[in-house]
């Protein structure tokens, strides 16, 4: 029995076999990059957003490169993951054209859209709903924390109300929601983590991505790190917070990720974040040794 609901196991159960993600750069930007709300993007976000491994070429060319590579041979079914920046930030025709171009490929079973809560509208939901007859469609929303002072300090500029409204709208259209939270953000404490998890108890979400905060080159966070204004979280402290999160979320939530996955050539610190399997193995051992599992302390607060 798994100690928490792993995303790969969920996919195998849902689609009957191994299912892989194809990460796509749709050529989008964000309201906190283009001046609508701010400039420069989130302080931890690099020049390519969270999808540093993608290439900014046409969507069709990105897909051709993927299917010509060895990676595509490892599965028969795929999820299209629009990863870089805010992938619902555009007008209806632009969004539809990009999604349609990507979905021309065979063996696509799901559409995964990463975006900001303030970039979810009724029009966006109607468009996403139109794909649900053929594909499993879900949206990843970057909350990161429920501390609105942190939202401003990391140059994110969203509100908890933005997030709540986005979730309600997506769920109205039957679209699953995956929440992003980050552990180790500047000036955040365990109390902030606990408050974020408590905040999520009031929200109808289906999945969670738990990211460790890491420093990559050419970001505001690197400047803070170099000037001693930011100290990355240690592995032991991260594991403690991860145990807290997993044991305090609902037992039916799908855990899409339990740590960050930085590109090694851009990573500044902390180095432990490059050892993804180490984090996974350590957390499973801790949970097993302490007889803990996902959701076991959900009603303890």
PDB file of C-alpha atoms in Angstrom:
ATOM      1  CA  UNK A   1       0.000   0.000   0.000  1.00  0.00           C
ATOM      2  CA  UNK A   2       1.376   3.418  -0.975  1.00  0.00           C
ATOM      3  CA  UNK A   3       1.943   5.885   1.835  1.00  0.00           C
ATOM      4  CA  UNK A   4       0.679   8.689  -0.382  1.00  0.00           C
ATOM      5  CA  UNK A   5      -1.181   8.921  -3.707  1.00  0.00           C
ATOM      6  CA  UNK A   6       1.543   8.966  -6.330  1.00  0.00           C
ATOM      7  CA  UNK A   7       0.747  10.588  -9.646  1.00  0.00           C
ATOM      8  CA  UNK A   8       2.360   7.877 -11.783  1.00  0.00           C
ATOM      9  CA  UNK A   9       0.228   5.215 -10.092  1.00  0.00           C
ATOM     10  CA  UNK A  10      -2.868   7.353 -10.603  1.00  0.00           C
ATOM     11  CA  UNK A  11      -2.104   7.660 -14.316  1.00  0.00           C
ATOM     12  CA  UNK A  12      -1.534   3.936 -14.721  1.00  0.00           C
ATOM     13  CA  UNK A  13      -4.847   3.227 -13.048  1.00  0.00           C
ATOM     14  CA  UNK A  14      -6.683   5.882 -15.091  1.00  0.00           C
ATOM     15  CA  UNK A  15      -5.238   5.066 -18.515  1.00  0.00           C
ATOM     16  CA  UNK A  16      -4.328   1.411 -18.041  1.00  0.00           C
ATOM     17  CA  UNK A  17      -0.626   1.819 -18.712  1.00  0.00           C
ATOM     18  CA  UNK A  18       2.371   4.070 -18.251  1.00  0.00           C
ATOM     19  CA  UNK A  19       1.601   7.625 -19.369  1.00  0.00           C
ATOM     20  CA  UNK A  20       4.249  10.300 -19.868  1.00  0.00           C
ATOM     21  CA  UNK A  21       4.213  14.097 -20.008  1.00  0.00           C
ATOM     22  CA  UNK A  22       5.352  16.078 -22.996  1.00  0.00           C
ATOM     23  CA  UNK A  23       6.438  19.527 -21.777  1.00  0.00           C
ATOM     24  CA  UNK A  24       5.500  22.328 -24.161  1.00  0.00           C
ATOM     25  CA  UNK A  25       6.537  25.979 -24.332  1.00  0.00           C
ATOM     26  CA  UNK A  26       3.489  27.701 -25.768  1.00  0.00           C
ATOM     27  CA  UNK A  27       5.190  31.087 -26.093  1.00  0.00           C
ATOM     28  CA  UNK A  28       3.193  32.688 -23.272  1.00  0.00           C
ATOM     29  CA  UNK A  29       4.165  35.312 -20.704  1.00  0.00           C
ATOM     30  CA  UNK A  30       2.661  36.419 -17.346  1.00  0.00           C
ATOM     31  CA  UNK A  31       0.912  39.500 -15.947  1.00  0.00           C
ATOM     32  CA  UNK A  32       3.798  39.951 -13.508  1.00  0.00           C
ATOM     33  CA  UNK A  33       6.318  39.951 -16.347  1.00  0.00           C
ATOM     34  CA  UNK A  34       4.743  42.166 -19.011  1.00  0.00           C
ATOM     35  CA  UNK A  35       3.840  45.062 -16.715  1.00  0.00           C
ATOM     36  CA  UNK A  36       0.140  44.326 -16.293  1.00  0.00           C
ATOM     37  CA  UNK A  37       0.775  43.703 -12.595  1.00  0.00           C
ATOM     38  CA  UNK A  38       4.567  43.820 -12.328  1.00  0.00           C
ATOM     39  CA  UNK A  39       7.790  43.276 -14.246  1.00  0.00           C
ATOM     40  CA  UNK A  40      10.388  40.537 -14.069  1.00  0.00           C
ATOM     41  CA  UNK A  41       8.236  37.611 -12.958  1.00  0.00           C
ATOM     42  CA  UNK A  42       8.477  35.743  -9.669  1.00  0.00           C
ATOM     43  CA  UNK A  43      11.868  36.070  -7.978  1.00  0.00           C
ATOM     44  CA  UNK A  44      12.585  32.342  -8.329  1.00  0.00           C
ATOM     45  CA  UNK A  45      11.530  32.181 -11.974  1.00  0.00           C
ATOM     46  CA  UNK A  46      14.199  32.098 -14.680  1.00  0.00           C
ATOM     47  CA  UNK A  47      14.153  33.576 -18.135  1.00  0.00           C
ATOM     48  CA  UNK A  48      12.244  30.555 -19.468  1.00  0.00           C
ATOM     49  CA  UNK A  49       9.840  30.210 -16.560  1.00  0.00           C
ATOM     50  CA  UNK A  50       9.574  26.785 -14.957  1.00  0.00           C
ATOM     51  CA  UNK A  51      10.190  24.954 -18.223  1.00  0.00           C
ATOM     52  CA  UNK A  52      13.922  25.487 -18.637  1.00  0.00           C
ATOM     53  CA  UNK A  53      14.280  22.246 -20.579  1.00  0.00           C
ATOM     54  CA  UNK A  54      11.812  23.197 -23.331  1.00  0.00           C
ATOM     55  CA  UNK A  55      12.743  25.007 -26.536  1.00  0.00           C
ATOM     56  CA  UNK A  56      11.080  28.176 -27.773  1.00  0.00           C
ATOM     57  CA  UNK A  57      10.298  26.895 -31.232  1.00  0.00           C
ATOM     58  CA  UNK A  58       6.921  26.131 -32.782  1.00  0.00           C
ATOM     59  CA  UNK A  59       4.694  23.737 -30.879  1.00  0.00           C
ATOM     60  CA  UNK A  60       4.673  21.341 -33.840  1.00  0.00           C
ATOM     61  CA  UNK A  61       8.481  21.326 -33.954  1.00  0.00           C
ATOM     62  CA  UNK A  62       8.697  20.704 -30.208  1.00  0.00           C
ATOM     63  CA  UNK A  63       6.426  17.693 -30.597  1.00  0.00           C
ATOM     64  CA  UNK A  64       8.376  16.391 -33.573  1.00  0.00           C
ATOM     65  CA  UNK A  65      11.608  16.567 -31.581  1.00  0.00           C
ATOM     66  CA  UNK A  66      10.004  14.727 -28.705  1.00  0.00           C
ATOM     67  CA  UNK A  67       8.612  11.904 -30.814  1.00  0.00           C
ATOM     68  CA  UNK A  68      11.938  11.565 -32.622  1.00  0.00           C
ATOM     69  CA  UNK A  69      13.737  11.116 -29.284  1.00  0.00           C
ATOM     70  CA  UNK A  70      14.257   8.002 -27.167  1.00  0.00           C
ATOM     71  CA  UNK A  71      11.940   9.419 -24.496  1.00  0.00           C
ATOM     72  CA  UNK A  72       8.849   8.873 -26.605  1.00  0.00           C
ATOM     73  CA  UNK A  73       9.597   5.144 -26.844  1.00  0.00           C
ATOM     74  CA  UNK A  74       9.007   4.627 -23.126  1.00  0.00           C
ATOM     75  CA  UNK A  75       5.205   4.885 -23.342  1.00  0.00           C
ATOM     76  CA  UNK A  76       2.255   4.700 -25.704  1.00  0.00           C
ATOM     77  CA  UNK A  77       0.099   7.395 -24.099  1.00  0.00           C
ATOM     78  CA  UNK A  78       0.969  11.005 -23.365  1.00  0.00           C
ATOM     79  CA  UNK A  79      -0.097  14.128 -21.508  1.00  0.00           C
ATOM     80  CA  UNK A  80       0.439  17.475 -23.214  1.00  0.00           C
ATOM     81  CA  UNK A  81       1.813  19.797 -20.542  1.00  0.00           C
ATOM     82  CA  UNK A  82       1.805  23.517 -21.325  1.00  0.00           C
ATOM     83  CA  UNK A  83       4.466  24.445 -18.789  1.00  0.00           C
ATOM     84  CA  UNK A  84       6.230  27.774 -19.322  1.00  0.00           C
ATOM     85  CA  UNK A  85       4.702  30.838 -17.705  1.00  0.00           C
ATOM     86  CA  UNK A  86       0.895  31.396 -17.681  1.00  0.00           C
ATOM     87  CA  UNK A  87      -0.700  29.207 -20.308  1.00  0.00           C
ATOM     88  CA  UNK A  88      -4.189  30.719 -20.196  1.00  0.00           C
ATOM     89  CA  UNK A  89      -2.898  34.279 -20.555  1.00  0.00           C
ATOM     90  CA  UNK A  90      -4.207  35.220 -23.966  1.00  0.00           C
ATOM     91  CA  UNK A  91      -7.358  35.762 -26.001  1.00  0.00           C
ATOM     92  CA  UNK A  92      -9.677  32.904 -26.913  1.00  0.00           C
ATOM     93  CA  UNK A  93      -8.465  32.504 -30.512  1.00  0.00           C
ATOM     94  CA  UNK A  94      -4.789  32.467 -29.505  1.00  0.00           C
ATOM     95  CA  UNK A  95      -5.345  29.882 -26.786  1.00  0.00           C
ATOM     96  CA  UNK A  96      -7.455  27.654 -29.002  1.00  0.00           C
ATOM     97  CA  UNK A  97      -4.936  27.785 -31.835  1.00  0.00           C
ATOM     98  CA  UNK A  98      -2.085  26.743 -29.541  1.00  0.00           C
ATOM     99  CA  UNK A  99      -4.018  23.954 -27.827  1.00  0.00           C
ATOM    100  CA  UNK A 100      -5.334  22.652 -31.151  1.00  0.00           C
ATOM    101  CA  UNK A 101      -1.857  22.606 -32.687  1.00  0.00           C
ATOM    102  CA  UNK A 102      -0.557  20.509 -29.811  1.00  0.00           C
ATOM    103  CA  UNK A 103      -3.489  18.104 -29.763  1.00  0.00           C
ATOM    104  CA  UNK A 104      -3.047  17.036 -33.382  1.00  0.00           C
ATOM    105  CA  UNK A 105      -0.643  14.324 -32.223  1.00  0.00           C
ATOM    106  CA  UNK A 106      -1.780  10.744 -31.793  1.00  0.00           C
ATOM    107  CA  UNK A 107      -1.915   8.961 -28.446  1.00  0.00           C
ATOM    108  CA  UNK A 108      -2.591  12.143 -26.460  1.00  0.00           C
ATOM    109  CA  UNK A 109      -4.938  11.300 -23.593  1.00  0.00           C
ATOM    110  CA  UNK A 110      -4.724  14.421 -21.404  1.00  0.00           C
ATOM    111  CA  UNK A 111      -4.196  18.173 -21.516  1.00  0.00           C
ATOM    112  CA  UNK A 112      -2.382  19.766 -18.565  1.00  0.00           C
ATOM    113  CA  UNK A 113      -2.384  23.571 -18.371  1.00  0.00           C
ATOM    114  CA  UNK A 114      -0.113  25.439 -15.953  1.00  0.00           C
ATOM    115  CA  UNK A 115      -1.216  28.985 -15.159  1.00  0.00           C
ATOM    116  CA  UNK A 116      -1.868  31.730 -12.608  1.00  0.00           C
ATOM    117  CA  UNK A 117      -5.155  31.971 -10.685  1.00  0.00           C
ATOM    118  CA  UNK A 118      -5.794  35.471 -12.038  1.00  0.00           C
ATOM    119  CA  UNK A 119      -5.640  34.128 -15.604  1.00  0.00           C
ATOM    120  CA  UNK A 120      -8.721  31.941 -15.267  1.00  0.00           C
ATOM    121  CA  UNK A 121     -11.913  33.332 -16.791  1.00  0.00           C
ATOM    122  CA  UNK A 122     -15.265  31.897 -17.813  1.00  0.00           C
ATOM    123  CA  UNK A 123     -14.157  32.050 -21.455  1.00  0.00           C
ATOM    124  CA  UNK A 124     -11.016  30.051 -20.614  1.00  0.00           C
ATOM    125  CA  UNK A 125     -13.078  27.472 -18.744  1.00  0.00           C
ATOM    126  CA  UNK A 126     -15.499  27.114 -21.639  1.00  0.00           C
ATOM    127  CA  UNK A 127     -12.581  26.507 -24.006  1.00  0.00           C
ATOM    128  CA  UNK A 128     -10.996  23.925 -21.715  1.00  0.00           C
ATOM    129  CA  UNK A 129     -14.354  22.241 -21.208  1.00  0.00           C
ATOM    130  CA  UNK A 130     -14.656  21.764 -24.972  1.00  0.00           C
ATOM    131  CA  UNK A 131     -11.673  19.405 -24.888  1.00  0.00           C
ATOM    132  CA  UNK A 132     -12.986  17.194 -22.108  1.00  0.00           C
ATOM    133  CA  UNK A 133     -15.043  14.962 -24.407  1.00  0.00           C
ATOM    134  CA  UNK A 134     -11.830  13.515 -25.810  1.00  0.00           C
ATOM    135  CA  UNK A 135      -9.164  14.294 -23.212  1.00  0.00           C
ATOM    136  CA  UNK A 136      -8.674  14.402 -19.478  1.00  0.00           C
ATOM    137  CA  UNK A 137      -8.166  18.122 -18.856  1.00  0.00           C
ATOM    138  CA  UNK A 138      -6.753  19.597 -15.669  1.00  0.00           C
ATOM    139  CA  UNK A 139      -5.261  22.924 -14.628  1.00  0.00           C
ATOM    140  CA  UNK A 140      -2.272  23.602 -12.389  1.00  0.00           C
ATOM    141  CA  UNK A 141      -2.633  26.790 -10.345  1.00  0.00           C
ATOM    142  CA  UNK A 142       0.389  28.483  -8.786  1.00  0.00           C
ATOM    143  CA  UNK A 143      -0.636  29.434  -5.264  1.00  0.00           C
ATOM    144  CA  UNK A 144       2.766  28.767  -3.602  1.00  0.00           C
ATOM    145  CA  UNK A 145       1.572  30.092  -0.224  1.00  0.00           C
ATOM    146  CA  UNK A 146      -1.513  31.552   1.424  1.00  0.00           C
ATOM    147  CA  UNK A 147       0.566  34.385   2.890  1.00  0.00           C
ATOM    148  CA  UNK A 148      -0.377  37.376   0.756  1.00  0.00           C
ATOM    149  CA  UNK A 149       2.614  39.363   2.012  1.00  0.00           C
ATOM    150  CA  UNK A 150       4.800  36.661   0.499  1.00  0.00           C
ATOM    151  CA  UNK A 151       2.849  36.899  -2.771  1.00  0.00           C
ATOM    152  CA  UNK A 152       4.044  40.500  -3.001  1.00  0.00           C
ATOM    153  CA  UNK A 153       7.574  39.916  -1.744  1.00  0.00           C
ATOM    154  CA  UNK A 154       8.205  37.213  -4.355  1.00  0.00           C
ATOM    155  CA  UNK A 155       6.767  39.513  -7.058  1.00  0.00           C
ATOM    156  CA  UNK A 156       3.869  37.141  -7.728  1.00  0.00           C
ATOM    157  CA  UNK A 157       1.035  39.626  -7.189  1.00  0.00           C
ATOM    158  CA  UNK A 158      -1.951  37.345  -6.825  1.00  0.00           C
ATOM    159  CA  UNK A 159      -4.442  37.201  -3.966  1.00  0.00           C
ATOM    160  CA  UNK A 160      -6.051  34.327  -2.116  1.00  0.00           C
ATOM    161  CA  UNK A 161      -9.356  35.572  -3.521  1.00  0.00           C
ATOM    162  CA  UNK A 162      -7.952  35.162  -7.045  1.00  0.00           C
ATOM    163  CA  UNK A 163      -7.120  31.577  -6.199  1.00  0.00           C
ATOM    164  CA  UNK A 164     -10.463  30.762  -4.587  1.00  0.00           C
ATOM    165  CA  UNK A 165     -12.395  32.267  -7.495  1.00  0.00           C
ATOM    166  CA  UNK A 166     -10.290  30.386 -10.063  1.00  0.00           C
ATOM    167  CA  UNK A 167     -10.846  27.063  -8.327  1.00  0.00           C
ATOM    168  CA  UNK A 168     -14.598  27.646  -8.059  1.00  0.00           C
ATOM    169  CA  UNK A 169     -14.841  28.525 -11.733  1.00  0.00           C
ATOM    170  CA  UNK A 170     -12.789  25.549 -12.893  1.00  0.00           C
ATOM    171  CA  UNK A 171     -14.740  23.144 -10.713  1.00  0.00           C
ATOM    172  CA  UNK A 172     -18.017  24.597 -12.017  1.00  0.00           C
ATOM    173  CA  UNK A 173     -16.925  23.326 -15.423  1.00  0.00           C
ATOM    174  CA  UNK A 174     -15.806  19.982 -14.035  1.00  0.00           C
ATOM    175  CA  UNK A 175     -12.100  20.663 -14.530  1.00  0.00           C
ATOM    176  CA  UNK A 176      -9.697  19.201 -11.965  1.00  0.00           C
ATOM    177  CA  UNK A 177      -7.345  21.534 -10.123  1.00  0.00           C
ATOM    178  CA  UNK A 178      -3.752  20.855  -9.114  1.00  0.00           C
ATOM    179  CA  UNK A 179      -2.363  23.302  -6.548  1.00  0.00           C
ATOM    180  CA  UNK A 180       1.294  24.361  -6.521  1.00  0.00           C
ATOM    181  CA  UNK A 181       2.805  25.148  -3.128  1.00  0.00           C
ATOM    182  CA  UNK A 182       6.429  25.979  -2.367  1.00  0.00           C
ATOM    183  CA  UNK A 183       8.443  25.178   0.731  1.00  0.00           C
ATOM    184  CA  UNK A 184      11.447  27.328   1.597  1.00  0.00           C
ATOM    185  CA  UNK A 185      10.289  30.675   0.231  1.00  0.00           C
ATOM    186  CA  UNK A 186      12.069  33.743   1.672  1.00  0.00           C
ATOM    187  CA  UNK A 187      11.042  34.563   5.251  1.00  0.00           C
ATOM    188  CA  UNK A 188       8.446  31.780   5.406  1.00  0.00           C
ATOM    189  CA  UNK A 189       8.229  29.593   8.502  1.00  0.00           C
ATOM    190  CA  UNK A 190       6.472  26.378   9.473  1.00  0.00           C
ATOM    191  CA  UNK A 191       3.511  28.513  10.539  1.00  0.00           C
ATOM    192  CA  UNK A 192       3.147  29.734   6.956  1.00  0.00           C
ATOM    193  CA  UNK A 193       3.173  26.147   5.673  1.00  0.00           C
ATOM    194  CA  UNK A 194       0.565  25.138   8.246  1.00  0.00           C
ATOM    195  CA  UNK A 195      -1.612  28.126   7.355  1.00  0.00           C
ATOM    196  CA  UNK A 196      -1.400  27.280   3.655  1.00  0.00           C
ATOM    197  CA  UNK A 197      -2.494  23.690   4.263  1.00  0.00           C
ATOM    198  CA  UNK A 198      -5.302  24.917   6.517  1.00  0.00           C
ATOM    199  CA  UNK A 199      -6.358  27.358   3.785  1.00  0.00           C
ATOM    200  CA  UNK A 200      -6.497  24.509   1.262  1.00  0.00           C
ATOM    201  CA  UNK A 201      -8.944  22.590   3.464  1.00  0.00           C
ATOM    202  CA  UNK A 202     -11.601  25.048   2.308  1.00  0.00           C
ATOM    203  CA  UNK A 203     -10.816  24.513  -1.387  1.00  0.00           C
ATOM    204  CA  UNK A 204     -12.063  21.859  -3.813  1.00  0.00           C
ATOM    205  CA  UNK A 205      -8.779  20.738  -5.348  1.00  0.00           C
ATOM    206  CA  UNK A 206      -7.837  17.302  -6.676  1.00  0.00           C
ATOM    207  CA  UNK A 207      -4.058  17.339  -6.853  1.00  0.00           C
ATOM    208  CA  UNK A 208      -1.018  18.996  -5.331  1.00  0.00           C
ATOM    209  CA  UNK A 209       2.531  19.768  -6.445  1.00  0.00           C
ATOM    210  CA  UNK A 210       4.945  20.393  -3.598  1.00  0.00           C
ATOM    211  CA  UNK A 211       8.037  22.266  -4.734  1.00  0.00           C
ATOM    212  CA  UNK A 212      11.247  22.821  -2.844  1.00  0.00           C
ATOM    213  CA  UNK A 213      12.508  26.358  -3.403  1.00  0.00           C
ATOM    214  CA  UNK A 214      15.836  26.440  -5.221  1.00  0.00           C
ATOM    215  CA  UNK A 215      18.038  29.188  -6.599  1.00  0.00           C
ATOM    216  CA  UNK A 216      18.820  29.264 -10.311  1.00  0.00           C
ATOM    217  CA  UNK A 217      21.056  31.603 -12.260  1.00  0.00           C
ATOM    218  CA  UNK A 218      19.949  35.027 -13.428  1.00  0.00           C
ATOM    219  CA  UNK A 219      17.056  35.414 -11.010  1.00  0.00           C
ATOM    220  CA  UNK A 220      16.235  37.906  -8.278  1.00  0.00           C
ATOM    221  CA  UNK A 221      16.493  35.030  -5.820  1.00  0.00           C
ATOM    222  CA  UNK A 222      20.115  34.476  -6.899  1.00  0.00           C
ATOM    223  CA  UNK A 223      20.837  38.130  -6.118  1.00  0.00           C
ATOM    224  CA  UNK A 224      19.295  37.661  -2.682  1.00  0.00           C
ATOM    225  CA  UNK A 225      21.303  34.474  -2.144  1.00  0.00           C
ATOM    226  CA  UNK A 226      24.595  36.076  -3.182  1.00  0.00           C
ATOM    227  CA  UNK A 227      23.994  39.057  -0.899  1.00  0.00           C
ATOM    228  CA  UNK A 228      23.172  36.751   2.056  1.00  0.00           C
ATOM    229  CA  UNK A 229      19.534  37.886   2.114  1.00  0.00           C
ATOM    230  CA  UNK A 230      18.233  34.395   1.416  1.00  0.00           C
ATOM    231  CA  UNK A 231      19.272  31.029   2.822  1.00  0.00           C
ATOM    232  CA  UNK A 232      17.858  27.941   1.099  1.00  0.00           C
ATOM    233  CA  UNK A 233      16.038  25.349   3.155  1.00  0.00           C
ATOM    234  CA  UNK A 234      18.047  22.317   4.277  1.00  0.00           C
ATOM    235  CA  UNK A 235      17.069  18.807   3.243  1.00  0.00           C
ATOM    236  CA  UNK A 236      16.183  17.813   6.802  1.00  0.00           C
ATOM    237  CA  UNK A 237      13.952  20.841   7.292  1.00  0.00           C
ATOM    238  CA  UNK A 238      12.318  20.249   3.926  1.00  0.00           C
ATOM    239  CA  UNK A 239      11.577  16.641   4.838  1.00  0.00           C
ATOM    240  CA  UNK A 240       9.991  17.772   8.113  1.00  0.00           C
ATOM    241  CA  UNK A 241       7.693  20.148   6.238  1.00  0.00           C
ATOM    242  CA  UNK A 242       6.926  17.517   3.625  1.00  0.00           C
ATOM    243  CA  UNK A 243       5.839  15.073   6.312  1.00  0.00           C
ATOM    244  CA  UNK A 244       3.569  17.740   7.763  1.00  0.00           C
ATOM    245  CA  UNK A 245       2.002  18.531   4.380  1.00  0.00           C
ATOM    246  CA  UNK A 246       1.395  14.927   3.355  1.00  0.00           C
ATOM    247  CA  UNK A 247      -0.148  13.951   6.667  1.00  0.00           C
ATOM    248  CA  UNK A 248      -2.415  17.015   6.792  1.00  0.00           C
ATOM    249  CA  UNK A 249      -3.905  17.005   3.271  1.00  0.00           C
ATOM    250  CA  UNK A 250      -6.965  14.970   2.265  1.00  0.00           C
ATOM    251  CA  UNK A 251      -6.302  11.303   1.694  1.00  0.00           C
ATOM    252  CA  UNK A 252      -7.822  11.402  -1.819  1.00  0.00           C
ATOM    253  CA  UNK A 253      -5.619  14.212  -3.202  1.00  0.00           C
ATOM    254  CA  UNK A 254      -3.213  13.085  -5.924  1.00  0.00           C
ATOM    255  CA  UNK A 255       0.386  14.048  -5.150  1.00  0.00           C
ATOM    256  CA  UNK A 256       1.900  15.092  -8.483  1.00  0.00           C
ATOM    257  CA  UNK A 257       5.298  16.025  -7.078  1.00  0.00           C
ATOM    258  CA  UNK A 258       7.070  16.159  -3.726  1.00  0.00           C
ATOM    259  CA  UNK A 259      10.153  18.202  -4.594  1.00  0.00           C
ATOM    260  CA  UNK A 260      11.550  20.573  -7.177  1.00  0.00           C
ATOM    261  CA  UNK A 261      13.468  19.335 -10.214  1.00  0.00           C
ATOM    262  CA  UNK A 262      16.030  22.002 -11.145  1.00  0.00           C
ATOM    263  CA  UNK A 263      18.180  21.962 -14.274  1.00  0.00           C
ATOM    264  CA  UNK A 264      21.695  21.118 -13.054  1.00  0.00           C
ATOM    265  CA  UNK A 265      23.384  23.578 -15.403  1.00  0.00           C
ATOM    266  CA  UNK A 266      21.380  26.492 -13.966  1.00  0.00           C
ATOM    267  CA  UNK A 267      21.211  25.479 -10.304  1.00  0.00           C
ATOM    268  CA  UNK A 268      23.021  27.669  -7.769  1.00  0.00           C
ATOM    269  CA  UNK A 269      21.708  26.153  -4.527  1.00  0.00           C
ATOM    270  CA  UNK A 270      20.848  23.974  -2.650  1.00  0.00           C
ATOM    271  CA  UNK A 271      22.599  21.015  -4.250  1.00  0.00           C
ATOM    272  CA  UNK A 272      20.408  18.410  -2.560  1.00  0.00           C
ATOM    273  CA  UNK A 273      17.523  19.384  -4.844  1.00  0.00           C
ATOM    274  CA  UNK A 274      19.247  17.588  -7.730  1.00  0.00           C
ATOM    275  CA  UNK A 275      18.838  14.272  -5.905  1.00  0.00           C
ATOM    276  CA  UNK A 276      15.151  13.666  -6.504  1.00  0.00           C
ATOM    277  CA  UNK A 277      15.279   9.948  -5.720  1.00  0.00           C
ATOM    278  CA  UNK A 278      17.009  10.688  -2.437  1.00  0.00           C
ATOM    279  CA  UNK A 279      14.131  12.910  -1.341  1.00  0.00           C
ATOM    280  CA  UNK A 280      11.552  10.315  -2.397  1.00  0.00           C
ATOM    281  CA  UNK A 281      13.354   7.486  -0.625  1.00  0.00           C
ATOM    282  CA  UNK A 282      13.916   9.512   2.529  1.00  0.00           C
ATOM    283  CA  UNK A 283      10.319  10.654   2.828  1.00  0.00           C
ATOM    284  CA  UNK A 284       8.965   7.142   2.333  1.00  0.00           C
ATOM    285  CA  UNK A 285      11.313   5.800   5.021  1.00  0.00           C
ATOM    286  CA  UNK A 286      10.295   8.523   7.467  1.00  0.00           C
ATOM    287  CA  UNK A 287       6.587   7.918   6.891  1.00  0.00           C
ATOM    288  CA  UNK A 288       7.008   4.158   7.225  1.00  0.00           C
ATOM    289  CA  UNK A 289       9.187   4.332  10.336  1.00  0.00           C
ATOM    290  CA  UNK A 290       6.744   6.703  12.060  1.00  0.00           C
ATOM    291  CA  UNK A 291       3.653   4.806  10.873  1.00  0.00           C
ATOM    292  CA  UNK A 292       2.373   7.890   9.051  1.00  0.00           C
ATOM    293  CA  UNK A 293       0.537   8.191   5.738  1.00  0.00           C
ATOM    294  CA  UNK A 294      -1.281  10.758   3.625  1.00  0.00           C
ATOM    295  CA  UNK A 295      -4.169  12.373   5.443  1.00  0.00           C
ATOM    296  CA  UNK A 296      -3.658  10.557   8.738  1.00  0.00           C
ATOM    297  CA  UNK A 297      -3.580  13.887  10.629  1.00  0.00           C
ATOM    298  CA  UNK A 298      -6.090  15.720   8.438  1.00  0.00           C
ATOM    299  CA  UNK A 299      -8.592  16.161  11.275  1.00  0.00           C
ATOM    300  CA  UNK A 300      -6.007  16.802  14.001  1.00  0.00           C
ATOM    301  CA  UNK A 301      -6.128  20.617  13.900  1.00  0.00           C
TER     302      UNK A 301
END
